[in-house]
């Protein structure tokens, strides 16, 4: 059964929703659209973001993007197990075999970009485009016990000798500035989700028939500041990216910095909204409760403290290079 989030995401794309490519001079518009989508519905925005990311990857690595009527996903999680392998057969055909977990849109998407380990390739990893209606593709929804992001159809795809079309050379998916640009696109979705969580606090303030408590006003002011800071970070990052879209080292530092900063803003807003309003909205307002659960799961797509280690190493590397 196709979840309403997936069908709504596909409807938006079929109706012509589009965004500029990152680094083409209108990155602020791209990220603003993703933010607005997640402000309306976090799960829908997350699925649309993946399609737009696939389109950007295809443009960058092949010169052609997605086609009208298609619904793409990007499945690039790389846990130790299970894995997907790719084998080159006679005639130049690549066959993919194995299982890929953490696949959002696993039931509804008709195409996906999937990373795989190249057999006899010295441990190289390569990206392939796969038609999900092809023979040998099996889609398995996960046993998702948390309500957060449970509408994104995140599960496992199992491939049994499925034909894949190479997208870029080995390692090209990661070895490009666009990979890091896409990471900030996810952060833009987090900002929209943060606004979604905050909506209940703004609604409370605007509908009050008498004076608001100092405590509620304090939290409201802090939430306003946190969201304004997050949006300003996105806007500044967009200007920097458009000015120099191919600088991969700057892109890496920027992505780590923005994602960590946005994650902190999201966590702070969740906490302050709860402190300001108590448990009422979490137990009586289904839309708010879902938004909180969605955002808490979604921001865990970051690598948390390990990303800070990576950022610190990049800072040291830059400082040494400047000597």
Short mmCIF file of C-alpha atoms in Angstrom, two decimals:
data_model
loop_
_atom_site.label_atom_id
_atom_site.label_comp_id
_atom_site.label_asym_id
_atom_site.label_seq_id
_atom_site.Cartn_x
_atom_site.Cartn_y
_atom_site.Cartn_z
CA UNK A 1 0.00 0.00 0.00
CA UNK A 2 1.37 3.43 -0.97
CA UNK A 3 1.41 5.83 1.98
CA UNK A 4 -0.17 9.24 1.61
CA UNK A 5 3.21 10.95 2.02
CA UNK A 6 4.61 9.15 -1.01
CA UNK A 7 1.54 9.78 -3.13
CA UNK A 8 1.54 13.46 -2.17
CA UNK A 9 5.25 13.75 -2.96
CA UNK A 10 4.70 12.18 -6.35
CA UNK A 11 1.70 14.41 -7.03
CA UNK A 12 3.84 17.49 -6.37
CA UNK A 13 6.45 16.28 -8.84
CA UNK A 14 3.86 15.30 -11.43
CA UNK A 15 2.34 18.78 -11.11
CA UNK A 16 5.66 20.27 -12.18
CA UNK A 17 7.35 21.16 -8.90
CA UNK A 18 11.01 21.89 -9.66
CA UNK A 19 14.03 23.55 -8.07
CA UNK A 20 17.24 25.08 -9.45
CA UNK A 21 20.35 22.93 -9.41
CA UNK A 22 22.74 23.64 -6.53
CA UNK A 23 25.54 26.04 -7.40
CA UNK A 24 23.73 27.45 -10.45
CA UNK A 25 23.12 30.85 -8.86
CA UNK A 26 19.76 30.15 -7.23
CA UNK A 27 20.69 27.74 -4.44
CA UNK A 28 18.81 29.87 -1.90
CA UNK A 29 15.61 29.21 -3.87
CA UNK A 30 16.34 25.47 -3.97
CA UNK A 31 16.86 25.21 -0.23
CA UNK A 32 13.98 27.56 0.49
CA UNK A 33 11.62 25.27 -1.42
CA UNK A 34 12.83 22.22 0.52
CA UNK A 35 12.39 24.12 3.77
CA UNK A 36 8.86 25.15 2.86
CA UNK A 37 7.91 21.59 1.87
CA UNK A 38 9.03 20.23 5.25
CA UNK A 39 7.31 23.08 7.04
CA UNK A 40 4.08 21.72 5.56
CA UNK A 41 4.85 17.99 5.94
CA UNK A 42 8.25 16.63 6.97
CA UNK A 43 7.79 13.19 5.41
CA UNK A 44 6.63 14.59 2.07
CA UNK A 45 9.49 17.07 2.01
CA UNK A 46 12.03 14.36 2.76
CA UNK A 47 10.84 12.23 -0.18
CA UNK A 48 10.82 15.17 -2.58
CA UNK A 49 14.31 16.18 -1.42
CA UNK A 50 15.63 12.72 -2.35
CA UNK A 51 14.17 13.01 -5.86
CA UNK A 52 15.73 16.43 -6.34
CA UNK A 53 19.04 15.11 -5.01
CA UNK A 54 18.94 12.28 -7.54
CA UNK A 55 18.26 14.81 -10.28
CA UNK A 56 21.27 16.92 -9.21
CA UNK A 57 23.54 13.85 -9.04
CA UNK A 58 22.48 12.70 -12.50
CA UNK A 59 23.02 16.16 -13.95
CA UNK A 60 26.46 16.41 -12.42
CA UNK A 61 27.72 12.93 -13.27
CA UNK A 62 25.94 12.19 -16.56
CA UNK A 63 24.82 15.57 -17.94
CA UNK A 64 21.15 14.52 -17.87
CA UNK A 65 18.65 14.62 -15.03
CA UNK A 66 15.45 12.78 -14.21
CA UNK A 67 12.61 12.56 -16.72
CA UNK A 68 9.05 13.88 -16.22
CA UNK A 69 6.80 11.33 -14.55
CA UNK A 70 9.64 9.58 -12.74
CA UNK A 71 10.00 9.32 -8.96
CA UNK A 72 13.59 8.77 -7.82
CA UNK A 73 15.32 7.85 -4.60
CA UNK A 74 18.97 7.87 -3.52
CA UNK A 75 19.96 4.79 -1.54
CA UNK A 76 23.55 5.14 -0.44
CA UNK A 77 23.63 3.89 3.16
CA UNK A 78 26.74 1.78 3.74
CA UNK A 79 26.47 -0.30 6.92
CA UNK A 80 28.99 -3.15 7.37
CA UNK A 81 26.23 -5.61 6.43
CA UNK A 82 24.27 -6.20 4.32
CA UNK A 83 25.98 -4.96 1.16
CA UNK A 84 25.24 -4.66 -2.54
CA UNK A 85 27.88 -5.82 -5.03
CA UNK A 86 28.19 -4.98 -8.71
CA UNK A 87 29.69 -7.34 -11.28
CA UNK A 88 30.59 -6.48 -14.86
CA UNK A 89 29.47 -9.21 -17.23
CA UNK A 90 30.37 -9.88 -20.84
CA UNK A 91 28.89 -7.35 -23.15
CA UNK A 92 29.34 -4.53 -20.65
CA UNK A 93 26.27 -5.25 -18.52
CA UNK A 94 26.48 -4.56 -14.78
CA UNK A 95 24.50 -6.81 -12.44
CA UNK A 96 23.74 -5.81 -8.86
CA UNK A 97 23.22 -8.37 -6.10
CA UNK A 98 22.63 -8.02 -2.37
CA UNK A 99 20.53 -5.94 0.02
CA UNK A 100 20.48 -2.21 0.76
CA UNK A 101 18.83 -1.05 4.03
CA UNK A 102 17.56 2.42 4.97
CA UNK A 103 15.82 2.95 1.65
CA UNK A 104 13.18 5.70 1.89
CA UNK A 105 10.40 5.50 -0.66
CA UNK A 106 11.09 1.79 -1.05
CA UNK A 107 7.51 0.97 -2.08
CA UNK A 108 6.68 3.96 -4.26
CA UNK A 109 9.78 5.13 -6.11
CA UNK A 110 10.22 3.78 -9.63
CA UNK A 111 13.95 4.55 -9.98
CA UNK A 112 16.84 4.74 -7.54
CA UNK A 113 20.50 5.61 -7.42
CA UNK A 114 22.17 2.80 -5.47
CA UNK A 115 25.77 2.50 -4.32
CA UNK A 116 27.50 -0.86 -4.65
CA UNK A 117 30.90 -2.48 -4.07
CA UNK A 118 32.55 -3.35 -7.39
CA UNK A 119 33.64 -6.99 -7.48
CA UNK A 120 37.31 -7.36 -8.46
CA UNK A 121 37.54 -3.59 -8.28
CA UNK A 122 39.93 -3.21 -5.39
CA UNK A 123 37.21 -2.22 -2.98
CA UNK A 124 35.88 0.56 -5.20
CA UNK A 125 32.38 1.84 -4.62
CA UNK A 126 30.27 2.98 -7.54
CA UNK A 127 26.80 4.38 -8.06
CA UNK A 128 24.24 2.78 -10.37
CA UNK A 129 20.83 3.80 -11.66
CA UNK A 130 18.27 1.04 -11.24
CA UNK A 131 14.74 0.66 -12.56
CA UNK A 132 12.81 -0.66 -9.58
CA UNK A 133 10.23 -2.45 -11.70
CA UNK A 134 12.97 -4.65 -13.16
CA UNK A 135 13.17 -8.40 -12.68
CA UNK A 136 15.08 -9.36 -9.54
CA UNK A 137 14.06 -6.35 -7.43
CA UNK A 138 12.30 -7.10 -4.14
CA UNK A 139 11.14 -4.32 -1.82
CA UNK A 140 10.77 -4.98 1.88
CA UNK A 141 9.21 -2.40 4.22
CA UNK A 142 10.94 -2.24 7.59
CA UNK A 143 9.43 -3.14 10.94
CA UNK A 144 9.33 0.53 11.92
CA UNK A 145 8.33 0.78 15.59
CA UNK A 146 8.88 4.54 16.01
CA UNK A 147 6.21 6.90 14.71
CA UNK A 148 8.92 9.32 13.58
CA UNK A 149 9.35 9.27 9.78
CA UNK A 150 7.26 6.12 9.60
CA UNK A 151 5.45 7.52 6.57
CA UNK A 152 8.56 7.64 4.40
CA UNK A 153 8.41 3.92 3.50
CA UNK A 154 11.94 3.33 4.74
CA UNK A 155 12.87 -0.31 4.26
CA UNK A 156 15.24 -2.65 2.42
CA UNK A 157 15.65 -3.32 -1.27
CA UNK A 158 16.92 -6.79 -2.22
CA UNK A 159 18.59 -7.16 -5.61
CA UNK A 160 19.14 -10.48 -7.37
CA UNK A 161 21.18 -9.94 -10.51
CA UNK A 162 19.48 -6.65 -11.35
CA UNK A 163 20.79 -4.59 -14.26
CA UNK A 164 22.32 -1.29 -13.15
CA UNK A 165 23.50 1.63 -15.27
CA UNK A 166 26.77 3.16 -14.00
CA UNK A 167 26.46 6.78 -12.92
CA UNK A 168 29.91 8.36 -12.96
CA UNK A 169 33.23 6.67 -12.46
CA UNK A 170 34.12 4.66 -9.31
CA UNK A 171 34.18 6.98 -6.31
CA UNK A 172 32.63 9.87 -8.25
CA UNK A 173 29.52 10.05 -6.06
CA UNK A 174 31.55 11.03 -2.98
CA UNK A 175 34.48 12.77 -4.68
CA UNK A 176 32.62 15.91 -5.70
CA UNK A 177 31.48 19.15 -4.12
CA UNK A 178 27.88 18.29 -5.02
CA UNK A 179 27.81 15.53 -2.41
CA UNK A 180 28.30 18.16 0.29
CA UNK A 181 25.84 20.56 -1.33
CA UNK A 182 23.24 17.81 -1.06
CA UNK A 183 24.02 17.44 2.64
CA UNK A 184 22.97 21.04 3.23
CA UNK A 185 19.79 20.37 1.27
CA UNK A 186 18.92 17.85 3.97
CA UNK A 187 19.67 20.50 6.61
CA UNK A 188 17.23 22.83 4.83
CA UNK A 189 14.60 20.14 5.36
CA UNK A 190 15.51 20.03 9.05
CA UNK A 191 14.92 23.78 9.28
CA UNK A 192 11.47 23.36 7.74
CA UNK A 193 10.75 20.58 10.21
CA UNK A 194 11.85 22.86 13.03
CA UNK A 195 9.38 25.48 11.85
CA UNK A 196 6.69 22.79 11.77
CA UNK A 197 7.39 21.89 15.41
CA UNK A 198 7.29 25.58 16.39
CA UNK A 199 3.93 26.24 14.71
CA UNK A 200 1.99 25.19 17.79
CA UNK A 201 3.83 27.74 19.93
CA UNK A 202 3.16 30.57 17.47
CA UNK A 203 -0.49 29.51 17.25
CA UNK A 204 -0.78 29.59 21.04
CA UNK A 205 0.70 33.08 21.20
CA UNK A 206 -1.48 34.49 18.41
CA UNK A 207 -4.75 33.03 19.72
CA UNK A 208 -4.37 33.98 23.38
CA UNK A 209 -7.32 36.03 24.66
CA UNK A 210 -5.41 37.43 27.60
CA UNK A 211 -1.83 38.32 28.48
CA UNK A 212 0.86 35.72 27.85
CA UNK A 213 3.11 34.56 30.65
CA UNK A 214 6.68 35.77 30.75
CA UNK A 215 7.82 32.16 30.49
CA UNK A 216 5.92 31.58 27.26
CA UNK A 217 7.15 34.87 25.81
CA UNK A 218 10.73 33.99 26.75
CA UNK A 219 10.53 30.66 24.95
CA UNK A 220 8.75 32.24 21.98
CA UNK A 221 11.52 34.81 21.64
CA UNK A 222 14.20 32.14 21.85
CA UNK A 223 12.45 29.97 19.23
CA UNK A 224 12.14 32.96 16.90
CA UNK A 225 15.86 33.58 17.27
CA UNK A 226 16.81 29.94 16.72
CA UNK A 227 14.77 29.70 13.52
CA UNK A 228 16.03 33.03 12.22
CA UNK A 229 19.60 31.89 12.85
CA UNK A 230 19.04 28.62 10.98
CA UNK A 231 17.53 30.38 7.96
CA UNK A 232 20.37 32.92 7.95
CA UNK A 233 22.89 30.06 7.97
CA UNK A 234 21.22 28.52 4.92
CA UNK A 235 21.14 31.83 3.09
CA UNK A 236 24.82 32.54 3.80
CA UNK A 237 25.79 29.02 2.75
CA UNK A 238 23.83 29.42 -0.50
CA UNK A 239 25.66 32.64 -1.36
CA UNK A 240 29.05 31.06 -0.66
CA UNK A 241 28.20 27.97 -2.69
CA UNK A 242 26.97 29.92 -5.70
CA UNK A 243 30.13 32.03 -5.62
CA UNK A 244 32.40 28.96 -5.80
CA UNK A 245 30.41 25.76 -6.43
CA UNK A 246 33.33 23.47 -7.28
CA UNK A 247 35.52 24.05 -4.20
CA UNK A 248 35.20 20.65 -2.53
CA UNK A 249 37.19 21.48 0.61
CA UNK A 250 35.11 24.57 1.30
CA UNK A 251 31.98 22.54 0.56
CA UNK A 252 32.95 19.90 3.13
CA UNK A 253 33.61 22.43 5.88
CA UNK A 254 30.44 24.31 5.04
CA UNK A 255 28.27 21.19 5.10
CA UNK A 256 29.61 19.94 8.43
CA UNK A 257 29.23 23.39 10.00
CA UNK A 258 25.73 24.09 8.72
CA UNK A 259 24.38 20.63 9.48
CA UNK A 260 25.71 20.66 13.05
CA UNK A 261 24.42 24.18 13.66
CA UNK A 262 20.98 23.40 12.26
CA UNK A 263 20.79 20.22 14.33
CA UNK A 264 21.45 22.28 17.47
CA UNK A 265 18.71 24.76 16.51
CA UNK A 266 16.25 21.92 15.90
CA UNK A 267 16.95 20.28 19.24
CA UNK A 268 16.67 23.61 21.06
CA UNK A 269 13.29 24.39 19.47
CA UNK A 270 11.87 20.97 20.31
CA UNK A 271 12.95 21.48 23.92
CA UNK A 272 11.66 25.04 24.24
CA UNK A 273 8.27 24.33 22.69
CA UNK A 274 7.82 21.48 25.15
CA UNK A 275 8.88 23.65 28.09
CA UNK A 276 6.59 26.47 27.03
CA UNK A 277 3.45 24.39 26.44
CA UNK A 278 3.90 21.28 28.55
CA UNK A 279 2.72 17.83 27.46
CA UNK A 280 -0.64 18.96 26.08
CA UNK A 281 0.28 19.32 22.40
CA UNK A 282 2.27 16.09 22.44
CA UNK A 283 -0.69 14.06 23.64
CA UNK A 284 -3.65 15.95 22.13
CA UNK A 285 -2.33 17.45 18.88
CA UNK A 286 -1.58 14.61 16.49
CA UNK A 287 0.04 16.84 13.85
CA UNK A 288 2.43 18.39 16.36
CA UNK A 289 3.28 15.05 17.96
CA UNK A 290 4.06 13.60 14.53
CA UNK A 291 6.24 16.60 13.64
CA UNK A 292 8.27 16.24 16.84
CA UNK A 293 8.74 12.51 16.27
CA UNK A 294 9.63 13.05 12.59
CA UNK A 295 12.20 15.74 13.31
CA UNK A 296 13.86 13.82 16.12
CA UNK A 297 14.40 10.83 13.83
CA UNK A 298 15.29 12.92 10.78
CA UNK A 299 18.14 14.87 12.40
CA UNK A 300 19.72 11.58 13.41
CA UNK A 301 20.61 11.25 9.75
CA UNK A 302 23.59 13.33 10.79
CA UNK A 303 26.60 11.50 12.14
CA UNK A 304 26.52 13.63 15.27
CA UNK A 305 29.81 13.73 17.16
CA UNK A 306 31.77 11.97 14.44
CA UNK A 307 30.88 14.86 12.11
CA UNK A 308 32.38 17.27 14.63
CA UNK A 309 35.58 15.20 14.65
CA UNK A 310 35.69 15.48 10.87
CA UNK A 311 35.06 19.21 11.00
CA UNK A 312 37.78 19.70 13.58
CA UNK A 313 40.24 17.81 11.39
CA UNK A 314 39.34 20.02 8.42
CA UNK A 315 39.91 23.14 10.51
CA UNK A 316 43.37 21.90 11.52
CA UNK A 317 44.16 21.01 7.91
CA UNK A 318 43.20 24.49 6.74
CA UNK A 319 45.21 26.16 9.50
CA UNK A 320 48.33 24.16 8.63
CA UNK A 321 47.95 24.90 4.94
CA UNK A 322 47.80 28.62 5.72
CA UNK A 323 51.13 28.66 7.53
#
